[in-house]
Amino acid sequence: MRTFASLAVFALASATALAGDPDLCVPRCPATAQARFTTQIPSGAACPQTKVDLCYTNTSLNLVFTALGETNFYFNPNQTTNGDIWEYEVMEAFIYKGANDPQTYFEYEVNPNNVTYNAFVYNPSRVRTAGAPFDHAFITDPFGDGFAVNTVLDKPNNKWTSRSTIPLALFNGENPRGTTWRMNFFRTIVGPDTFPNQQLCGWKNTGLASFHITPAFGTVQFV
């Protein structure tokens, strides 16, 4: 989750993206597809490379997040599951089962300390319009519900990697082959000298300093 003082009403036409080929075709594991990005949101300035490898089983979506060019590995060690880990460094996936621009979607985050944030987001304006409803429904027992995560820090090589498993039952989405989903992937970069001013990096540029712009979500096909 990210909070900003002002957000203009933002209209982004997504019909063109949805009309053509999907942005990403995700295969059954062990094969993978990769989303990668190297730009900041919204400026388009350079950002350290981030990769997200995806595959699926009948019951889970598997994500491997890789943050390259990392120098800070910055987190708050006092934060636990569903804390405001997004204030520091995280990698994120926003996930929706369906082809339209969602008003409710799942927000998944992981930080370098292997702590996760797991919540359904209610964003009926689709663009987090100022004054419009905006709320979260948290998954309070993610590991009891079938989530898994393993994060490894490789400081000599300026890299951290997180392997995450998300149960497809969360979306009534088991056996997803042939279905179309909407997703976006993000990374925040900040250190002790720059906190709380973050670099916001993303797969699909939202056009604003906010991740919660659902018409910008990419189109993902399970194959």
Coordinates of N, CA and C in Angstrom, one line a residue:
M1 N 0.9 -1.2 0.0 CA 0.0 0.0 0.0 C 0.9 1.2 0.0
R2 N 0.4 2.3 -0.7 CA 1.2 3.5 -0.8 C 0.3 4.7 -0.6
T3 N 0.7 5.7 0.2 CA -0.2 6.8 0.5 C 0.5 8.1 0.0
F4 N -0.3 8.9 -0.8 CA 0.2 10.1 -1.3 C -0.7 11.2 -1.1
A5 N -0.2 12.4 -0.9 CA -1.0 13.6 -0.6 C -2.0 13.9 -1.6
S6 N -1.7 13.7 -2.9 CA -2.6 14.1 -3.9 C -2.5 13.2 -5.1
L7 N -3.7 12.8 -5.6 CA -3.8 12.0 -6.8 C -4.8 12.6 -7.7
A8 N -4.4 13.0 -8.9 CA -5.3 13.6 -9.9 C -6.2 12.5 -10.4
V9 N -7.4 12.9 -10.9 CA -8.2 11.9 -11.6 C -7.5 11.5 -12.9
F10 N -7.3 10.2 -13.0 CA -6.4 9.7 -14.1 C -7.2 8.7 -14.9
A11 N -7.2 8.9 -16.2 CA -7.9 8.0 -17.2 C -6.8 7.4 -18.1
L12 N -6.7 6.1 -18.1 CA -5.8 5.4 -18.9 C -6.5 4.4 -19.8
A13 N -6.4 4.5 -21.1 CA -7.1 3.6 -22.0 C -6.4 2.3 -22.0
S14 N -7.0 1.2 -21.6 CA -6.4 -0.1 -21.6 C -6.9 -1.0 -22.7
A15 N -7.8 -0.5 -23.5 CA -8.4 -1.3 -24.6 C -7.4 -1.8 -25.6
T16 N -6.4 -1.0 -25.9 CA -5.4 -1.4 -26.9 C -4.6 -2.5 -26.4
A17 N -4.2 -2.5 -25.1 CA -3.4 -3.6 -24.5 C -4.2 -4.9 -24.5
L18 N -5.5 -4.8 -24.2 CA -6.3 -6.0 -24.0 C -6.7 -6.6 -25.4
A19 N -6.7 -5.7 -26.4 CA -7.2 -6.2 -27.7 C -6.2 -7.1 -28.4
G20 N -4.9 -6.9 -28.1 CA -3.9 -7.7 -28.8 C -3.4 -8.9 -28.1
D21 N -2.1 -9.3 -28.3 CA -1.6 -10.4 -27.6 C -1.4 -10.1 -26.1
P22 N -1.4 -11.1 -25.2 CA -1.1 -10.8 -23.8 C 0.3 -10.3 -23.6
D23 N 0.5 -9.6 -22.6 CA 1.8 -9.1 -22.2 C 2.8 -10.2 -21.8
L24 N 2.2 -11.2 -21.2 CA 3.0 -12.3 -20.7 C 2.2 -13.6 -20.7
C25 N 2.8 -14.7 -21.2 CA 2.2 -16.0 -21.2 C 2.9 -16.9 -20.2
V26 N 2.1 -17.3 -19.2 CA 2.7 -18.0 -18.1 C 2.5 -19.5 -18.2
P27 N 3.5 -20.3 -18.3 CA 3.4 -21.8 -18.4 C 3.2 -22.5 -17.1
R28 N 2.9 -23.8 -17.3 CA 2.9 -24.7 -16.1 C 4.3 -24.9 -15.7
C29 N 4.5 -25.0 -14.4 CA 5.8 -25.3 -13.8 C 6.3 -26.7 -14.3
P30 N 7.6 -26.9 -14.5 CA 8.7 -26.1 -14.1 C 9.1 -25.0 -15.1
A31 N 8.5 -25.0 -16.3 CA 8.8 -23.9 -17.2 C 8.4 -22.5 -16.5
T32 N 9.0 -21.4 -17.0 CA 8.6 -20.1 -16.4 C 8.6 -19.1 -17.5
A33 N 7.9 -18.0 -17.2 CA 7.9 -16.8 -18.0 C 8.4 -15.7 -17.1
Q34 N 9.0 -14.6 -17.7 CA 9.6 -13.6 -16.9 C 9.1 -12.2 -17.3
A35 N 8.7 -11.5 -16.3 CA 8.5 -10.0 -16.4 C 9.7 -9.3 -15.8
R36 N 10.2 -8.3 -16.6 CA 11.4 -7.6 -16.1 C 11.2 -6.1 -16.3
F37 N 11.8 -5.3 -15.5 CA 11.6 -3.9 -15.6 C 12.8 -3.1 -15.1
T38 N 13.1 -2.0 -15.7 CA 14.3 -1.1 -15.3 C 13.9 0.3 -15.3
T39 N 12.7 0.7 -15.1 CA 12.3 2.1 -15.1 C 11.5 2.5 -13.9
Q40 N 11.6 3.7 -13.5 CA 10.8 4.3 -12.4 C 9.4 4.7 -12.9
I41 N 8.5 4.7 -11.9 CA 7.2 5.2 -12.1 C 7.0 6.6 -11.3
P42 N 6.5 7.6 -12.0 CA 6.0 7.7 -13.4 C 7.0 8.2 -14.3
S43 N 8.2 8.6 -13.9 CA 9.1 9.4 -14.7 C 9.7 8.6 -15.9
G44 N 9.9 7.3 -15.8 CA 10.5 6.5 -16.8 C 12.1 6.6 -16.7
A45 N 12.6 7.2 -15.6 CA 14.0 7.2 -15.4 C 14.5 5.8 -15.1
A46 N 15.8 5.6 -15.2 CA 16.4 4.3 -14.9 C 16.2 3.9 -13.5
C47 N 16.1 2.6 -13.4 CA 15.9 1.9 -12.1 C 16.7 0.6 -12.1
P48 N 17.3 0.1 -11.0 CA 17.9 -1.2 -11.1 C 17.0 -2.3 -11.5
Q49 N 17.5 -3.2 -12.3 CA 16.7 -4.2 -12.9 C 16.0 -5.1 -11.8
T50 N 14.8 -5.4 -12.1 CA 14.0 -6.3 -11.3 C 13.4 -7.3 -12.2
K51 N 13.4 -8.6 -11.8 CA 12.8 -9.7 -12.5 C 11.8 -10.5 -11.7
V52 N 10.7 -10.9 -12.4 CA 9.7 -11.8 -11.7 C 9.5 -12.9 -12.6
D53 N 9.9 -14.1 -12.2 CA 9.6 -15.4 -12.9 C 8.4 -16.0 -12.4
L54 N 7.5 -16.4 -13.3 CA 6.2 -17.0 -12.9 C 5.9 -18.3 -13.6
C55 N 5.3 -19.2 -12.8 CA 4.7 -20.4 -13.4 C 3.6 -20.8 -12.5
Y56 N 2.8 -21.9 -12.9 CA 1.7 -22.3 -12.1 C 1.6 -23.8 -12.0
T57 N 1.0 -24.3 -11.0 CA 0.5 -25.6 -10.8 C -1.0 -25.6 -10.8
N58 N -1.6 -26.8 -10.6 CA -3.1 -26.8 -10.5 C -3.6 -26.0 -9.3
T59 N -2.7 -25.8 -8.3 CA -3.2 -25.2 -7.1 C -2.5 -23.9 -6.6
S60 N -1.4 -23.5 -7.3 CA -0.6 -22.4 -6.9 C 0.0 -21.6 -8.0
L61 N 0.2 -20.3 -7.7 CA 1.0 -19.4 -8.6 C 2.3 -19.2 -7.9
N62 N 3.4 -19.6 -8.6 CA 4.7 -19.5 -8.1 C 5.4 -18.3 -8.7
L63 N 6.0 -17.4 -7.8 CA 6.7 -16.2 -8.2 C 8.1 -16.2 -7.7
V64 N 9.1 -15.9 -8.5 CA 10.4 -15.7 -8.0 C 10.8 -14.3 -8.3
F65 N 10.9 -13.4 -7.3 CA 11.3 -12.0 -7.4 C 12.8 -11.9 -7.3
T66 N 13.4 -11.2 -8.2 CA 14.9 -11.0 -8.1 C 15.1 -9.5 -8.2
A67 N 15.7 -8.9 -7.2 CA 16.1 -7.5 -7.2 C 17.6 -7.4 -7.4
L68 N 18.0 -6.8 -8.5 CA 19.4 -6.6 -8.9 C 19.8 -5.2 -8.5
G69 N 21.1 -5.0 -8.5 CA 21.6 -3.6 -8.2 C 21.2 -3.1 -6.8
E70 N 21.0 -4.0 -5.9 CA 20.6 -3.6 -4.5 C 21.8 -3.1 -3.7
T71 N 21.7 -2.0 -3.0 CA 22.7 -1.5 -2.2 C 22.3 -1.3 -0.7
N72 N 21.0 -1.3 -0.5 CA 20.5 -1.0 0.9 C 20.0 -2.2 1.7
F73 N 19.2 -3.1 1.0 CA 18.6 -4.2 1.7 C 17.8 -3.6 2.9
Y74 N 17.0 -2.6 2.7 CA 16.5 -1.8 3.8 C 15.1 -2.2 4.2
F75 N 15.0 -2.5 5.5 CA 13.7 -2.9 6.1 C 13.7 -2.6 7.6
N76 N 12.5 -2.6 8.1 CA 12.4 -2.4 9.6 C 12.2 -3.7 10.3
P77 N 13.2 -4.1 11.1 CA 13.2 -5.5 11.7 C 12.1 -5.7 12.7
N78 N 11.4 -4.6 13.1 CA 10.3 -4.8 14.0 C 8.9 -5.1 13.3
Q79 N 8.9 -5.0 12.0 CA 7.7 -5.2 11.3 C 7.5 -6.7 11.0
T80 N 6.2 -7.1 11.1 CA 5.8 -8.5 11.0 C 4.7 -8.6 9.9
T81 N 4.2 -9.8 9.7 CA 3.2 -10.0 8.6 C 2.1 -9.0 8.6
N82 N 1.9 -8.4 7.4 CA 0.9 -7.4 7.1 C 1.2 -6.0 7.7
G83 N 2.4 -5.8 8.2 CA 2.8 -4.5 8.7 C 3.1 -3.6 7.5
D84 N 3.4 -2.4 7.7 CA 3.6 -1.4 6.7 C 5.0 -1.5 6.0
I85 N 5.3 -2.7 5.5 CA 6.6 -3.0 5.0 C 6.8 -2.2 3.7
W86 N 5.7 -1.7 3.1 CA 5.8 -0.9 1.9 C 6.5 0.4 2.1
E87 N 6.7 0.8 3.4 CA 7.4 2.1 3.7 C 8.9 2.0 3.4
Y88 N 9.4 0.7 3.3 CA 10.8 0.5 3.1 C 11.0 -0.2 1.8
E89 N 11.8 -1.2 1.7 CA 12.1 -1.8 0.4 C 11.3 -3.1 0.3
V90 N 10.5 -3.2 -0.8 CA 9.7 -4.4 -1.1 C 9.7 -4.7 -2.6
M91 N 9.4 -5.9 -2.9 CA 8.9 -6.3 -4.3 C 7.5 -6.7 -4.2
E92 N 6.7 -6.4 -5.2 CA 5.2 -6.5 -5.1 C 4.6 -7.1 -6.4
A93 N 3.5 -7.8 -6.2 CA 2.7 -8.3 -7.3 C 1.2 -7.9 -6.9
F94 N 0.6 -7.3 -7.9 CA -0.9 -7.0 -7.8 C -1.5 -8.0 -8.8
I95 N -2.5 -8.7 -8.3 CA -3.0 -9.9 -9.1 C -4.6 -9.8 -9.1
Y96 N -5.1 -10.1 -10.3 CA -6.6 -10.1 -10.5 C -6.9 -11.2 -11.5
K97 N -7.9 -12.1 -11.2 CA -8.3 -13.1 -12.1 C -9.5 -12.5 -13.0
G98 N -9.2 -12.3 -14.2 CA -10.1 -11.7 -15.1 C -9.4 -10.7 -16.1
A99 N -10.1 -10.3 -17.1 CA -9.5 -9.5 -18.2 C -9.8 -8.0 -18.1
N100 N -10.8 -7.6 -17.2 CA -11.2 -6.2 -17.1 C -10.3 -5.5 -16.2
D101 N -10.4 -4.2 -16.1 CA -9.7 -3.3 -15.1 C -10.3 -3.5 -13.8
P102 N -9.6 -4.1 -12.8 CA -10.3 -4.5 -11.6 C -10.6 -3.4 -10.6
Q103 N -11.6 -3.6 -9.8 CA -11.9 -2.7 -8.7 C -11.5 -3.3 -7.4
T104 N -11.3 -4.7 -7.4 CA -10.8 -5.4 -6.2 C -9.7 -6.4 -6.8
Y105 N -8.6 -6.4 -6.1 CA -7.4 -7.2 -6.5 C -6.6 -7.6 -5.3
F106 N -5.7 -8.5 -5.5 CA -4.8 -8.9 -4.4 C -3.4 -8.2 -4.5
E107 N -3.0 -7.7 -3.4 CA -1.7 -7.1 -3.2 C -0.8 -8.0 -2.4
Y108 N 0.3 -8.4 -3.0 CA 1.3 -9.2 -2.3 C 2.6 -8.5 -2.3
E109 N 3.2 -8.4 -1.2 CA 4.5 -7.8 -1.0 C 5.5 -8.7 -0.2
V110 N 6.8 -8.6 -0.5 CA 7.8 -9.3 0.3 C 8.9 -8.3 0.5
N111 N 9.5 -8.3 1.7 CA 10.7 -7.5 1.9 C 12.0 -8.3 2.1
P112 N 13.1 -7.7 2.2 CA 14.4 -8.4 2.3 C 14.5 -9.3 3.6
N113 N 13.6 -9.0 4.6 CA 13.6 -9.8 5.8 C 12.6 -10.9 5.8
N114 N 12.1 -11.3 4.6 CA 11.2 -12.4 4.4 C 9.8 -12.2 5.0
V115 N 9.5 -10.9 5.2 CA 8.2 -10.6 5.8 C 7.2 -10.2 4.6
T116 N 6.0 -10.6 4.7 CA 5.0 -10.4 3.6 C 3.8 -9.6 4.0
Y117 N 3.2 -9.0 3.0 CA 2.0 -8.2 3.2 C 1.0 -8.8 2.2
N118 N -0.2 -9.2 2.7 CA -1.1 -10.0 1.9 C -2.5 -9.4 2.1
A119 N -3.1 -8.8 1.1 CA -4.4 -8.1 1.3 C -5.1 -8.0 0.0
F120 N -6.4 -8.1 0.0 CA -7.3 -7.8 -1.1 C -7.5 -6.3 -1.0
V121 N -7.4 -5.6 -2.1 CA -7.6 -4.1 -2.1 C -8.9 -3.8 -2.8
Y122 N -9.7 -2.9 -2.1 CA -11.0 -2.4 -2.6 C -10.7 -1.0 -3.1
N123 N -10.8 -0.9 -4.4 CA -10.4 0.4 -5.1 C -11.4 0.7 -6.2
P124 N -12.7 1.0 -5.8 CA -13.7 1.1 -6.8 C -13.5 2.1 -7.9
S125 N -12.7 3.2 -7.6 CA -12.5 4.2 -8.7 C -11.5 3.6 -9.7
R126 N -10.8 2.5 -9.4 CA -9.7 1.9 -10.2 C -8.4 2.7 -10.3
V127 N -8.5 4.0 -9.8 CA -7.3 4.9 -9.9 C -7.0 5.6 -8.6
R128 N -7.6 5.1 -7.6 CA -7.4 5.7 -6.2 C -7.7 7.2 -6.2
T129 N -8.9 7.5 -6.8 CA -9.3 8.9 -6.8 C -9.4 9.5 -5.4
A130 N -8.9 10.7 -5.2 CA -9.0 11.3 -3.9 C -10.4 11.4 -3.4
G131 N -10.7 11.0 -2.2 CA -12.0 11.0 -1.6 C -12.8 9.8 -1.9
A132 N -12.4 9.0 -2.8 CA -13.2 7.7 -3.1 C -12.8 6.6 -2.1
P133 N -13.7 5.7 -1.9 CA -13.3 4.5 -1.0 C -12.0 3.9 -1.5
F134 N -11.3 3.4 -0.5 CA -10.1 2.7 -0.7 C -9.8 1.9 0.5
D135 N -9.8 0.6 0.5 CA -9.7 -0.2 1.7 C -9.0 -1.5 1.4
H136 N -8.6 -2.2 2.5 CA -7.9 -3.5 2.4 C -8.5 -4.5 3.3
A137 N -8.6 -5.8 2.8 CA -9.0 -6.9 3.6 C -7.8 -7.9 3.7
F138 N -7.3 -8.0 4.9 CA -6.0 -8.8 5.0 C -6.2 -10.3 5.1
I139 N -5.3 -11.0 4.6 CA -5.1 -12.4 4.8 C -4.3 -12.6 6.1
T140 N -4.9 -12.9 7.2 CA -4.3 -12.8 8.5 C -3.4 -14.1 8.8
D141 N -3.7 -15.2 8.2 CA -2.9 -16.4 8.4 C -2.4 -17.0 7.1
P142 N -1.5 -16.2 6.4 CA -1.1 -16.6 5.1 C -0.5 -18.0 5.0
F143 N 0.4 -18.3 6.0 CA 1.1 -19.6 6.0 C 0.1 -20.7 6.3
G144 N -0.8 -20.5 7.2 CA -1.9 -21.5 7.4 C -2.8 -21.7 6.2
D145 N -2.8 -20.7 5.4 CA -3.7 -20.7 4.2 C -3.0 -21.3 2.9
G146 N -1.7 -21.7 3.1 CA -1.0 -22.3 2.0 C 0.0 -21.4 1.2
F147 N 0.2 -20.2 1.7 CA 1.3 -19.4 1.2 C 2.6 -19.9 1.6
A148 N 3.7 -19.6 0.9 CA 5.0 -20.0 1.3 C 6.0 -18.9 0.7
V149 N 7.1 -18.6 1.4 CA 8.0 -17.6 1.0 C 9.4 -18.0 1.5
N150 N 10.4 -17.8 0.7 CA 11.8 -17.9 1.1 C 12.6 -16.9 0.4
T151 N 13.2 -16.0 1.2 CA 14.0 -14.9 0.7 C 15.5 -15.0 1.1
V152 N 16.3 -14.8 0.1 CA 17.8 -15.0 0.3 C 18.5 -13.7 -0.1
L153 N 19.3 -13.1 0.8 CA 20.1 -11.9 0.5 C 21.5 -12.3 0.0
D154 N 21.9 -11.8 -1.1 CA 23.2 -12.0 -1.7 C 23.9 -10.6 -1.8
K155 N 24.4 -10.2 -0.6 CA 24.9 -8.8 -0.5 C 26.2 -8.7 -1.3
P156 N 27.1 -9.7 -1.4 CA 28.3 -9.5 -2.3 C 28.0 -9.2 -3.7
N157 N 26.8 -9.7 -4.2 CA 26.4 -9.5 -5.6 C 25.3 -8.5 -5.7
N158 N 25.0 -7.8 -4.7 CA 24.0 -6.7 -4.7 C 22.6 -7.2 -5.2
K159 N 22.2 -8.3 -4.6 CA 21.0 -9.0 -5.1 C 20.2 -9.6 -4.0
W160 N 18.9 -9.6 -4.0 CA 18.1 -10.4 -3.2 C 17.0 -11.0 -4.0
T161 N 16.6 -12.3 -3.5 CA 15.7 -13.1 -4.3 C 14.6 -13.6 -3.3
S162 N 13.4 -13.6 -3.7 CA 12.3 -14.2 -2.9 C 11.5 -15.1 -3.7
R163 N 11.4 -16.4 -3.3 CA 10.5 -17.4 -3.9 C 9.2 -17.5 -3.1
S164 N 8.1 -17.2 -3.8 CA 6.8 -17.1 -3.2 C 5.8 -18.0 -3.8
T165 N 5.0 -18.6 -3.0 CA 3.9 -19.5 -3.5 C 2.6 -18.9 -3.0
I166 N 1.6 -18.6 -3.9 CA 0.3 -18.1 -3.6 C -0.8 -19.1 -4.0
P167 N -1.6 -19.5 -3.1 CA -2.7 -20.5 -3.5 C -3.7 -19.9 -4.4
L168 N -4.0 -20.6 -5.5 CA -4.9 -20.2 -6.5 C -6.4 -20.2 -6.0
A169 N -6.6 -21.0 -5.0 CA -8.0 -21.0 -4.4 C -8.4 -19.7 -3.9
L170 N -7.4 -18.8 -3.6 CA -7.7 -17.5 -3.1 C -8.5 -16.7 -4.2
F171 N -8.4 -17.1 -5.4 CA -9.0 -16.4 -6.5 C -10.1 -17.3 -7.2
N172 N -10.5 -18.4 -6.5 CA -11.3 -19.4 -7.2 C -10.7 -19.7 -8.6
G173 N -9.4 -19.9 -8.6 CA -8.7 -20.0 -9.8 C -7.8 -21.2 -10.0
E174 N -8.1 -22.3 -9.4 CA -7.3 -23.5 -9.6 C -7.5 -24.0 -11.0
N175 N -6.4 -24.7 -11.5 CA -6.4 -25.2 -12.9 C -6.6 -24.1 -13.9
P176 N -5.6 -23.1 -13.8 CA -5.9 -21.8 -14.6 C -5.6 -21.8 -16.0
R177 N -5.2 -22.9 -16.6 CA -4.8 -22.9 -18.0 C -5.9 -22.4 -18.9
G178 N -5.6 -21.5 -19.8 CA -6.5 -20.9 -20.7 C -7.2 -19.7 -20.2
T179 N -6.9 -19.2 -19.0 CA -7.6 -18.1 -18.4 C -6.7 -16.8 -18.5
T180 N -7.3 -15.7 -18.5 CA -6.7 -14.4 -18.6 C -6.8 -13.7 -17.3
W181 N -5.7 -13.1 -16.9 CA -5.6 -12.4 -15.6 C -5.0 -11.0 -15.9
R182 N -5.1 -10.1 -14.9 CA -4.4 -8.8 -15.0 C -3.4 -8.7 -13.8
M183 N -2.2 -8.3 -14.0 CA -1.2 -8.2 -13.0 C -0.3 -7.0 -13.3
N184 N 0.3 -6.5 -12.2 CA 1.4 -5.6 -12.3 C 2.4 -5.9 -11.2
F185 N 3.7 -5.6 -11.5 CA 4.8 -5.9 -10.5 C 5.6 -4.6 -10.3
F186 N 6.0 -4.5 -9.0 CA 6.6 -3.3 -8.6 C 7.8 -3.6 -7.6
R187 N 8.6 -2.5 -7.5 CA 9.7 -2.6 -6.5 C 9.9 -1.2 -5.9
T188 N 10.1 -1.1 -4.6 CA 10.5 0.2 -4.0 C 12.0 0.1 -3.6
I189 N 12.6 1.2 -3.7 CA 14.1 1.3 -3.4 C 14.3 2.6 -2.5
V190 N 14.9 2.3 -1.3 CA 15.1 3.4 -0.4 C 16.2 2.9 0.6
G191 N 16.9 3.9 1.2 CA 17.9 3.5 2.1 C 17.9 4.5 3.3
P192 N 18.7 4.2 4.3 CA 18.7 5.1 5.5 C 19.0 6.5 5.2
D193 N 19.7 6.8 4.2 CA 20.0 8.2 3.9 C 18.9 8.9 3.1
T194 N 18.0 8.2 2.5 CA 17.0 8.8 1.6 C 15.6 8.5 2.2
F195 N 15.4 7.7 3.2 CA 14.1 7.4 3.7 C 13.5 8.7 4.3
P196 N 12.2 8.9 4.0 CA 11.2 8.0 3.4 C 11.0 8.2 1.9
N197 N 11.9 8.9 1.2 CA 11.7 9.1 -0.2 C 12.2 7.9 -1.0
Q198 N 11.2 7.3 -1.6 CA 11.5 6.0 -2.4 C 11.6 6.3 -3.9
Q199 N 12.4 5.4 -4.5 CA 12.2 5.2 -5.9 C 11.1 4.2 -6.1
L200 N 10.2 4.5 -7.0 CA 9.1 3.5 -7.3 C 9.3 3.0 -8.7
C201 N 9.5 1.7 -8.8 CA 9.8 1.0 -10.1 C 8.7 0.0 -10.4
G202 N 8.5 -0.1 -11.7 CA 7.4 -1.0 -12.1 C 7.4 -1.6 -13.5
W203 N 6.7 -2.7 -13.6 CA 6.6 -3.4 -14.9 C 5.8 -2.5 -15.9
K204 N 4.6 -2.2 -15.6 CA 3.7 -1.3 -16.4 C 3.6 0.0 -15.7
N205 N 4.0 1.1 -16.4 CA 4.0 2.4 -15.8 C 2.6 2.9 -15.6
T206 N 2.3 3.3 -14.4 CA 0.9 3.7 -14.0 C 0.6 5.1 -14.4
G207 N 1.7 5.9 -14.7 CA 1.5 7.3 -15.1 C 1.4 8.2 -13.9
L208 N 1.4 7.7 -12.7 CA 1.3 8.5 -11.5 C 2.2 7.9 -10.4
A209 N 2.5 8.6 -9.4 CA 3.3 8.1 -8.3 C 2.4 7.3 -7.4
S210 N 1.8 6.3 -8.0 CA 0.9 5.4 -7.3 C 0.9 4.0 -8.0
F211 N 0.9 2.9 -7.3 CA 0.8 1.6 -7.9 C -0.7 1.2 -8.2
H212 N -1.6 1.9 -7.5 CA -3.0 1.4 -7.5 C -3.8 2.0 -8.7
I213 N -3.3 1.8 -9.9 CA -3.9 2.3 -11.1 C -4.2 1.1 -12.0
T214 N -5.4 0.5 -11.8 CA -5.6 -0.8 -12.4 C -5.7 -0.8 -13.9
P215 N -6.1 0.3 -14.6 CA -6.1 0.2 -16.1 C -4.7 0.0 -16.7
A216 N -3.7 0.2 -15.9 CA -2.3 0.0 -16.3 C -1.8 -1.4 -16.2
F217 N -2.6 -2.2 -15.4 CA -2.2 -3.6 -15.2 C -1.9 -4.3 -16.6
G218 N -0.9 -5.2 -16.6 CA -0.6 -6.0 -17.8 C -1.6 -7.1 -17.9
T219 N -1.6 -7.7 -19.1 CA -2.5 -8.8 -19.4 C -1.7 -10.1 -19.4
V220 N -2.1 -11.1 -18.6 CA -1.3 -12.3 -18.4 C -2.2 -13.5 -18.8
Q221 N -1.7 -14.3 -19.6 CA -2.4 -15.5 -20.1 C -1.7 -16.8 -19.5
F222 N -2.5 -17.7 -18.9 CA -2.0 -19.0 -18.4 C -2.1 -20.0 -19.6
V223 N -1.0 -20.6 -19.9 CA -1.0 -21.4 -21.1 C -0.5 -22.9 -20.8

